[in-house]
CSV table of C-alpha atoms in Angstrom, one decimal:
chain,number,residue,atom,x,y,z
T,262,MET,CA,-73.4,144.5,0.7
T,263,ARG,CA,-74.2,140.2,-0.7
T,264,VAL,CA,-70.6,139.1,-0.3
T,265,GLY,CA,-70.2,135.0,-2.2
T,266,VAL,CA,-67.3,132.6,-1.6
T,267,PRO,CA,-67.0,129.9,-4.3
T,268,SER,CA,-64.6,126.5,-4.0
T,269,GLU,CA,-61.5,126.8,-5.9
T,270,ILE,CA,-62.0,124.2,-8.7
T,271,LYS,CA,-58.1,125.1,-10.1
T,272,PRO,CA,-56.5,121.0,-9.8
T,273,GLY,CA,-54.7,121.2,-6.5
T,274,GLU,CA,-56.0,124.5,-5.5
T,275,HIS,CA,-57.2,124.5,-1.7
T,276,ARG,CA,-57.2,127.6,0.0
T,277,VAL,CA,-60.1,129.6,0.4
T,278,GLY,CA,-61.1,132.9,0.0
T,279,LEU,CA,-62.5,133.6,3.4
T,280,THR,CA,-61.6,132.4,6.4
T,281,PRO,CA,-64.6,132.0,9.0
T,282,THR,CA,-62.7,134.6,11.0
T,283,ALA,CA,-62.9,137.0,8.1
T,284,VAL,CA,-66.3,136.0,7.7
T,285,ARG,CA,-67.1,137.1,11.1
T,286,GLU,CA,-65.4,140.4,10.1
T,287,TYR,CA,-67.6,140.8,7.0
T,288,VAL,CA,-70.8,140.1,9.1
T,289,ALA,CA,-70.0,142.7,11.7
T,290,HIS,CA,-70.1,145.3,9.1
T,291,GLY,CA,-73.6,144.1,8.3
T,292,HIS,CA,-72.9,142.2,5.4
T,293,GLN,CA,-74.4,138.9,4.4
T,294,VAL,CA,-71.7,135.8,3.5
T,295,LEU,CA,-72.8,133.3,1.4
T,296,VAL,CA,-70.1,130.5,1.5
T,297,GLN,CA,-70.2,127.2,-1.0
T,298,GLN,CA,-70.6,124.3,0.8
T,299,GLY,CA,-66.9,122.4,1.6
T,300,ALA,CA,-65.5,125.3,0.2
T,301,GLY,CA,-63.0,125.4,3.1
T,302,LEU,CA,-62.6,121.8,3.9
T,303,GLY,CA,-58.9,121.8,2.0
T,304,ALA,CA,-57.6,124.5,4.3
T,305,GLY,CA,-59.2,122.7,7.1
T,306,TYR,CA,-62.0,125.1,7.7
T,307,ALA,CA,-65.6,122.9,8.1
T,308,ASP,CA,-68.9,124.2,6.9
T,309,GLU,CA,-70.3,124.3,10.7
T,310,ALA,CA,-67.5,126.9,11.2
T,311,TYR,CA,-68.5,128.9,9.1
T,312,VAL,CA,-71.9,129.1,10.1
T,313,LYS,CA,-70.9,130.0,13.6
T,314,ALA,CA,-69.2,133.1,11.8
T,315,GLY,CA,-72.9,134.0,10.6
T,316,ALA,CA,-72.4,132.7,6.7
T,317,SER,CA,-74.8,131.2,5.3
T,318,ILE,CA,-73.7,127.5,3.4
T,319,ALA,CA,-75.0,127.4,-0.5
T,320,PRO,CA,-75.3,123.9,-1.8
T,321,ASP,CA,-73.4,124.8,-5.1
T,322,ALA,CA,-71.4,127.6,-7.4
T,323,ASP,CA,-74.3,128.6,-9.1
T,324,ALA,CA,-76.2,129.4,-5.8
T,325,VAL,CA,-73.1,131.9,-4.9
T,326,PHE,CA,-72.5,133.7,-8.3
T,327,ALA,CA,-76.1,134.2,-8.2
T,328,GLY,CA,-77.0,135.2,-4.8
T,329,ALA,CA,-73.6,137.4,-4.4
T,330,GLU,CA,-72.9,140.6,-5.6
T,331,MET,CA,-68.9,140.8,-4.8
T,332,ILE,CA,-67.1,137.5,-5.4
T,333,VAL,CA,-64.0,136.6,-3.1
T,334,LYS,CA,-61.5,134.0,-4.7
T,335,VAL,CA,-58.0,133.2,-4.6
T,336,LYS,CA,-57.3,132.1,-7.6
T,337,GLU,CA,-58.0,133.2,-11.0
T,338,PRO,CA,-61.7,132.3,-12.2
T,339,GLN,CA,-61.9,129.5,-14.4
T,340,LYS,CA,-63.7,129.8,-17.9
T,341,ILE,CA,-67.4,127.3,-16.1
T,342,GLU,CA,-66.8,130.9,-13.2
T,343,TRP,CA,-65.9,133.8,-15.6
T,344,GLU,CA,-69.1,132.2,-18.0
T,345,ARG,CA,-71.0,132.8,-14.6
T,346,LEU,CA,-70.2,136.7,-13.7
T,347,THR,CA,-72.4,139.5,-14.4
T,348,GLN,CA,-72.2,143.2,-14.5
T,349,ARG,CA,-73.5,143.4,-11.4
T,350,HIS,CA,-70.7,141.6,-9.8
T,351,ILE,CA,-67.2,142.7,-8.1
T,352,LEU,CA,-64.9,140.0,-8.2
T,353,PHE,CA,-62.0,140.2,-5.8
T,354,THR,CA,-59.0,137.5,-6.1
T,355,TYR,CA,-55.7,136.9,-7.9
T,356,LEU,CA,-56.0,137.0,-12.0
T,357,HIS,CA,-52.7,137.6,-13.6
T,358,LEU,CA,-53.9,138.3,-16.5
T,359,ALA,CA,-51.1,139.6,-18.5
T,360,PRO,CA,-50.2,135.7,-20.0
T,361,ASP,CA,-54.1,134.6,-20.1
T,362,PRO,CA,-56.0,136.4,-22.6
T,363,ALA,CA,-59.1,133.9,-22.7
T,364,GLN,CA,-59.4,135.1,-19.2
T,365,THR,CA,-59.2,138.4,-19.8
T,366,GLU,CA,-61.5,137.6,-22.8
T,367,GLY,CA,-64.0,135.7,-20.5
T,368,LEU,CA,-63.8,139.0,-18.0
T,369,LEU,CA,-64.1,141.7,-20.7
T,370,ALA,CA,-67.5,140.4,-21.9
T,371,SER,CA,-69.2,139.6,-18.4
T,372,GLY,CA,-69.2,143.4,-18.0
T,373,CYS,CA,-68.0,142.3,-14.1
T,374,ALA,CA,-65.6,144.8,-12.7
T,375,ALA,CA,-62.7,142.6,-11.5
T,376,ILE,CA,-60.1,143.8,-8.9
T,377,ALA,CA,-56.7,141.8,-8.7
T,378,TYR,CA,-54.7,141.2,-5.6
T,379,GLU,CA,-51.4,141.3,-7.3
T,380,THR,CA,-51.6,145.0,-8.9
T,381,VAL,CA,-53.0,146.6,-5.2
T,382,THR,CA,-50.6,148.4,-4.2
T,383,ASP,CA,-49.4,150.5,-1.1
T,384,ALA,CA,-47.6,153.8,-0.3
T,385,LYS,CA,-44.0,152.3,-0.5
T,386,GLY,CA,-44.7,150.9,-3.6
T,387,GLY,CA,-44.9,147.4,-2.6
T,388,LEU,CA,-47.4,145.0,-3.6
T,389,PRO,CA,-49.4,144.2,-0.1
T,390,LEU,CA,-51.7,141.4,-1.3
T,391,LEU,CA,-49.4,139.6,-3.4
T,392,ALA,CA,-46.8,139.9,-0.9
T,393,PRO,CA,-48.0,136.7,1.8
T,394,MET,CA,-48.0,134.4,-0.9
T,395,SER,CA,-44.9,135.4,-2.2
T,396,GLU,CA,-43.6,134.8,1.2
T,397,VAL,CA,-45.0,131.2,0.9
T,398,ALA,CA,-43.8,130.6,-2.5
T,399,GLY,CA,-40.5,131.8,-2.0
T,400,ARG,CA,-39.7,129.3,1.1
T,401,ILE,CA,-41.5,126.5,-0.7
T,402,ALA,CA,-39.9,126.9,-3.7
T,403,VAL,CA,-36.6,125.7,-2.0
T,404,PHE,CA,-38.3,122.9,-0.4
T,405,SER,CA,-39.7,121.7,-3.9
T,406,ALA,CA,-35.9,122.0,-5.1
T,407,ALA,CA,-34.7,120.3,-2.9
T,408,GLU,CA,-36.9,117.6,-3.2
T,409,THR,CA,-36.5,117.8,-7.2
T,410,LEU,CA,-32.7,117.5,-6.6
T,411,LEU,CA,-33.1,113.9,-5.5
T,412,LYS,CA,-32.2,111.4,-8.1
T,413,HIS,CA,-35.4,109.3,-7.8
T,414,ASN,CA,-37.1,112.6,-8.7
T,415,GLY,CA,-34.9,113.5,-12.0
T,416,GLY,CA,-32.6,115.8,-10.5
T,417,MET,CA,-28.5,114.9,-9.7
T,418,GLY,CA,-28.8,113.4,-7.1
T,419,LEU,CA,-27.6,116.3,-4.8
T,420,LEU,CA,-28.6,117.0,-0.9
T,421,LEU,CA,-28.7,120.8,-0.8
T,422,CYS,CA,-27.4,121.3,2.1
T,423,GLY,CA,-24.4,118.8,1.8
T,424,VAL,CA,-22.9,117.3,4.6
T,425,PRO,CA,-19.3,117.5,6.6
T,426,GLY,CA,-16.6,116.9,3.9
T,427,VAL,CA,-19.3,117.5,0.8
T,428,PRO,CA,-20.5,121.1,-0.2
T,429,PRO,CA,-23.4,122.0,-0.2
T,430,ALA,CA,-25.7,122.7,-3.4
T,431,ARG,CA,-25.2,126.3,-5.2
T,432,VAL,CA,-28.6,128.4,-5.6
T,433,ALA,CA,-29.3,131.3,-7.5
T,434,VAL,CA,-32.4,133.3,-7.0
T,435,LEU,CA,-33.2,135.9,-9.6
T,436,GLY,CA,-34.4,138.4,-7.4
T,437,GLY,CA,-34.5,139.8,-4.7
T,438,GLY,CA,-38.0,141.2,-3.9
T,439,VAL,CA,-40.4,139.2,-1.5
T,440,VAL,CA,-40.0,136.0,-3.1
T,441,GLY,CA,-36.8,136.0,-3.6
T,442,SER,CA,-35.2,136.9,-0.4
T,443,ASN,CA,-37.8,134.3,1.3
T,444,ALA,CA,-36.5,131.6,-1.4
T,445,ALA,CA,-32.9,133.1,0.2
T,446,ARG,CA,-33.1,133.2,3.6
T,447,MET,CA,-34.6,129.1,3.5
T,448,ALA,CA,-32.1,127.8,1.3
T,449,ALA,CA,-29.1,129.4,3.7
T,450,GLY,CA,-31.1,128.4,6.3
T,451,LEU,CA,-31.1,124.7,5.4
T,452,GLY,CA,-27.3,125.5,4.4
T,453,ALA,CA,-27.0,125.8,0.9
T,454,GLU,CA,-24.8,128.4,-0.7
T,455,VAL,CA,-26.6,131.5,-2.4
T,456,VAL,CA,-26.4,134.3,-4.7
T,457,VAL,CA,-29.1,136.5,-5.3
T,458,LEU,CA,-29.4,138.4,-8.9
T,459,GLU,CA,-30.8,142.0,-8.4
T,460,ARG,CA,-31.1,145.1,-10.0
T,461,SER,CA,-32.1,147.7,-6.7
T,462,ILE,CA,-28.5,148.3,-5.1
T,463,PRO,CA,-30.1,149.3,-2.2
T,464,ARG,CA,-32.2,146.2,-2.0
T,465,MET,CA,-28.5,144.4,-2.3
T,466,ARG,CA,-27.6,146.4,0.5
T,467,GLU,CA,-30.4,145.2,2.5
T,468,LEU,CA,-29.7,141.7,2.4
T,469,ASP,CA,-26.3,142.1,2.8
T,470,ASP,CA,-26.8,143.9,6.2
T,471,LEU,CA,-29.3,141.6,7.4
T,472,TYR,CA,-27.4,138.2,6.5
T,473,GLN,CA,-23.6,139.4,6.9
T,474,GLY,CA,-22.2,137.6,3.9
T,475,ARG,CA,-24.1,134.9,4.2
T,476,ILE,CA,-26.1,135.1,1.2
T,477,LEU,CA,-24.0,136.5,-1.6
T,478,THR,CA,-25.6,139.4,-3.7
T,479,ARG,CA,-24.6,140.2,-7.2
T,480,TYR,CA,-26.1,143.1,-10.1
T,481,SER,CA,-28.1,141.4,-12.0
T,482,THR,CA,-26.7,141.8,-15.8
T,483,LEU,CA,-27.1,139.5,-18.8
T,484,ASP,CA,-23.4,138.2,-18.0
T,485,ALA,CA,-23.9,137.7,-14.3
T,486,VAL,CA,-27.1,136.0,-14.5
T,487,GLU,CA,-25.6,133.4,-17.7
T,488,GLU,CA,-22.7,133.1,-15.0
T,489,GLU,CA,-24.8,131.9,-12.1
T,490,ILE,CA,-27.4,130.0,-13.7
T,491,LEU,CA,-24.3,127.6,-15.5
T,492,LYS,CA,-22.7,127.3,-11.9
T,493,ALA,CA,-25.9,126.8,-9.7
T,494,ASP,CA,-27.4,123.7,-9.1
T,495,VAL,CA,-31.0,124.9,-8.4
T,496,VAL,CA,-32.1,128.2,-9.9
T,497,ILE,CA,-35.0,130.2,-8.4
T,498,GLY,CA,-36.9,132.8,-10.9
T,499,ALA,CA,-38.7,135.4,-8.8
T,500,VAL,CA,-38.8,138.2,-10.8
T,501,LEU,CA,-42.3,140.6,-11.1
T,502,THR,CA,-43.1,143.2,-13.2
T,503,ALA,CA,-46.5,144.7,-11.5
T,504,GLY,CA,-49.4,143.1,-13.6
T,505,ALA,CA,-47.3,142.6,-16.8
T,506,ALA,CA,-45.7,139.2,-18.1
T,507,ALA,CA,-42.9,138.3,-16.5
T,508,PRO,CA,-38.9,138.5,-18.6
T,509,LYS,CA,-37.5,135.8,-20.1
T,510,LEU,CA,-34.3,135.4,-18.3
T,511,VAL,CA,-33.0,132.3,-18.9
T,512,ARG,CA,-32.9,130.9,-22.7
T,513,ARG,CA,-33.3,127.3,-24.5
T,514,GLU,CA,-29.6,127.7,-25.7
T,515,HIS,CA,-28.8,128.0,-21.9
T,516,LEU,CA,-29.8,124.5,-20.5
T,517,SER,CA,-27.6,122.8,-22.8
T,518,ARG,CA,-24.8,124.2,-20.7
T,519,MET,CA,-26.9,124.2,-17.4
T,520,LYS,CA,-25.3,121.1,-14.9
T,521,PRO,CA,-27.3,117.9,-16.0
T,522,GLY,CA,-30.2,117.4,-13.3
T,523,SER,CA,-29.8,121.1,-12.1
T,524,VAL,CA,-33.2,122.2,-11.2
T,525,LEU,CA,-35.4,125.3,-12.5
T,526,VAL,CA,-38.0,126.5,-10.2
T,527,ASP,CA,-40.1,129.3,-11.8
T,528,VAL,CA,-42.1,131.3,-9.1
T,529,SER,CA,-43.0,133.2,-11.7
T,530,ILE,CA,-44.8,131.1,-13.9
T,531,ASP,CA,-48.4,132.9,-13.0
T,532,GLN,CA,-47.3,136.1,-14.8
T,533,GLY,CA,-46.3,133.7,-17.8
T,534,GLY,CA,-42.8,132.3,-15.9
T,535,CYS,CA,-38.9,134.4,-16.5
T,536,PHE,CA,-37.3,130.7,-17.9
T,537,GLU,CA,-38.1,130.6,-21.9
T,538,THR,CA,-38.6,126.9,-21.2
T,539,SER,CA,-41.6,127.0,-18.9
T,540,HIS,CA,-45.1,126.5,-18.6
T,541,PRO,CA,-47.1,125.4,-15.8
T,542,THR,CA,-47.7,122.3,-14.4
T,543,THR,CA,-49.5,120.9,-11.6
T,544,HIS,CA,-49.1,119.5,-7.9
T,545,ALA,CA,-49.7,116.2,-9.2
T,546,GLU,CA,-47.2,116.3,-12.3
T,547,PRO,CA,-45.0,118.9,-10.8
T,548,THR,CA,-41.8,118.5,-12.9
T,549,TYR,CA,-41.0,118.2,-16.7
T,550,THR,CA,-37.6,117.7,-18.2
T,551,VAL,CA,-35.6,119.7,-21.3
T,552,ASP,CA,-32.3,119.6,-21.7
T,553,GLY,CA,-31.3,117.6,-19.2
T,554,VAL,CA,-32.8,120.1,-16.7
T,555,VAL,CA,-35.1,119.3,-14.5
T,556,HIS,CA,-38.3,122.0,-14.4
T,557,TYR,CA,-40.6,122.5,-11.5
T,558,CYS,CA,-43.4,125.3,-12.3
T,559,VAL,CA,-46.4,124.7,-10.0
T,560,ALA,CA,-48.9,127.8,-11.2
T,561,ASN,CA,-50.0,127.6,-7.3
T,562,MET,CA,-47.6,126.8,-5.5
T,563,PRO,CA,-49.0,128.1,-2.2
T,564,GLY,CA,-51.5,125.8,-2.9
T,565,ALA,CA,-49.8,123.3,-1.3
T,566,ALA,CA,-49.6,125.3,2.5
T,567,PRO,CA,-53.7,125.8,2.4
T,568,ARG,CA,-54.3,126.9,5.9
T,569,THR,CA,-51.0,128.7,6.4
T,570,SER,CA,-52.0,130.7,2.7
T,571,SER,CA,-55.4,130.9,3.5
T,572,GLU,CA,-54.7,132.4,6.8
T,573,ALA,CA,-52.0,134.7,5.2
T,574,LEU,CA,-53.9,136.2,2.9
T,575,GLY,CA,-57.0,136.6,4.5
T,576,ASN,CA,-54.9,139.1,7.1
T,577,ALA,CA,-54.0,141.1,4.2
T,578,THR,CA,-57.2,141.2,1.9
T,579,LEU,CA,-59.2,142.0,4.9
T,580,PRO,CA,-59.0,145.9,5.0
T,581,PHE,CA,-59.4,146.2,1.5
T,582,GLY,CA,-62.1,143.3,1.0
T,583,LEU,CA,-64.0,145.1,3.7
T,584,ALA,CA,-63.6,148.7,2.2
T,585,LEU,CA,-65.4,147.1,-1.0
T,586,ALA,CA,-68.3,145.7,0.9
T,587,ASP,CA,-69.1,149.4,2.6
T,588,LYS,CA,-68.7,151.2,-0.3
T,589,GLY,CA,-68.7,149.1,-3.3
T,590,LEU,CA,-66.7,150.5,-6.4
T,591,ASP,CA,-66.6,154.0,-4.6
T,592,ALA,CA,-64.4,152.7,-2.5
T,593,LEU,CA,-61.7,152.9,-5.3
T,594,GLU,CA,-62.2,156.2,-5.5
T,595,ASP,CA,-61.4,156.7,-1.8
T,596,ASN,CA,-58.6,154.6,-2.2
T,597,VAL,CA,-55.9,155.3,-4.8
T,598,HIS,CA,-54.0,151.9,-4.1
T,599,LEU,CA,-57.3,149.8,-4.4
T,600,ALA,CA,-58.1,151.5,-7.2
T,601,ARG,CA,-54.7,149.9,-8.7
T,602,GLY,CA,-55.6,147.0,-8.1
T,603,LEU,CA,-58.8,147.0,-10.9
T,604,ASN,CA,-57.5,145.3,-14.0
T,605,VAL,CA,-61.4,145.0,-15.9
T,606,LEU,CA,-64.5,147.1,-15.5
T,607,GLY,CA,-67.1,147.2,-18.2
T,608,GLY,CA,-65.6,145.6,-20.6
T,609,LYS,CA,-62.4,147.3,-20.4
T,610,LEU,CA,-59.3,147.1,-19.0
T,611,THR,CA,-58.1,149.8,-16.8
T,612,HIS,CA,-54.4,148.4,-15.8
T,613,PRO,CA,-52.0,149.7,-18.4
T,614,ALA,CA,-49.2,146.8,-17.6
T,615,VAL,CA,-51.7,144.8,-18.2
T,616,ALA,CA,-53.3,146.5,-21.2
T,617,GLN,CA,-49.5,146.4,-22.7
T,618,ALA,CA,-49.1,142.8,-22.2
T,619,LEU,CA,-51.9,141.5,-23.9
T,620,VAL,CA,-51.9,144.8,-26.6
T,621,LYS,CA,-55.2,146.0,-25.7
T,622,ASP,CA,-56.6,149.9,-24.9
T,623,PHE,CA,-56.3,151.3,-21.1
T,624,VAL,CA,-58.4,153.4,-19.6
T,625,ASP,CA,-57.6,154.7,-16.2
T,626,PRO,CA,-61.5,154.8,-15.0
T,627,PHE,CA,-60.2,156.5,-11.8
T,628,GLY,CA,-57.3,158.6,-12.8
T,629,VAL,CA,-55.0,157.1,-11.0
T,630,TRP,CA,-52.2,156.2,-13.5
T,631,GLY,CA,-52.2,159.9,-14.4
T,632,GLY,CA,-55.1,159.8,-17.1
T,633,SER,CA,-58.8,161.0,-17.1
T,634,LYS,CA,-61.7,160.0,-15.9
T,635,LEU,CA,-64.2,158.0,-18.1
């Protein structure tokens, strides 16, 4: 198969869909890889490294999309990109369609097969292609919160870790999944006081056993969330419903009662955000303030560490990408977990949570959601 790797064009995005190491694996499987000139520079990969791995270098994105059957990216396609897609393309990338009807309509109109990293599953019910970026985002969220708490960045002027005789910041983490557990780990490691709000009792037991009380856990109810966000200096939103829009856990009316200069970090922003007042921001302009509370809502937090992120993402996506390149859409017949990554096929929505969020019809072409095949 001809596999294309275009440069990422979303503002502040420097990751790349395939590293040279991954390209070598595709080439070893007999595939042709076409990489856009300069696509890997932001992550530290020169064109020469791709050529050495066996790729060809294309002068621009038009050449990549025209020459490839399968497009491997990182972030969701922008308008100019989805307009390049056709029925012959398989798109393999993050999509986050639930809060993005414009992109959804663009992909439906293209007729392509679009497989979303964030809805590929595993045998344990996890999301293996979302996990590595969730790990990065959870850790970056704490660094970003600590920086934002400083006075010159609009925060209350609090040092996250405190000093002897002065207490540290209190960090409330909403959600104890991959993002939340990594955020909690990082915040506790820096010396903050941390509480994780979670609805899975087994997950809370795991955190309690792992951290021996260093991280507090609390069952997430409306009362608990309200109490903890009012006590917190930092709130990290880390909730996820696979494929669906994130639930709004912090409402506008809460902000005026929170500490002035406190910080909200919305890691769920790709799925619409879990704070009512969230809207996407960029690394160039990462924050804004509502009712005295600073919001950090960068939609591609892992893009700040493109080398680490590209390698971690590549490690996770490689087996699935190779299966698609080897077998095309027949790979979805063989692997129910990869098939659940399919969000769009032939102008139809093929993931139930996405369809529900966008109030559209849903089809189950591979019979992986309990429905009949097309």
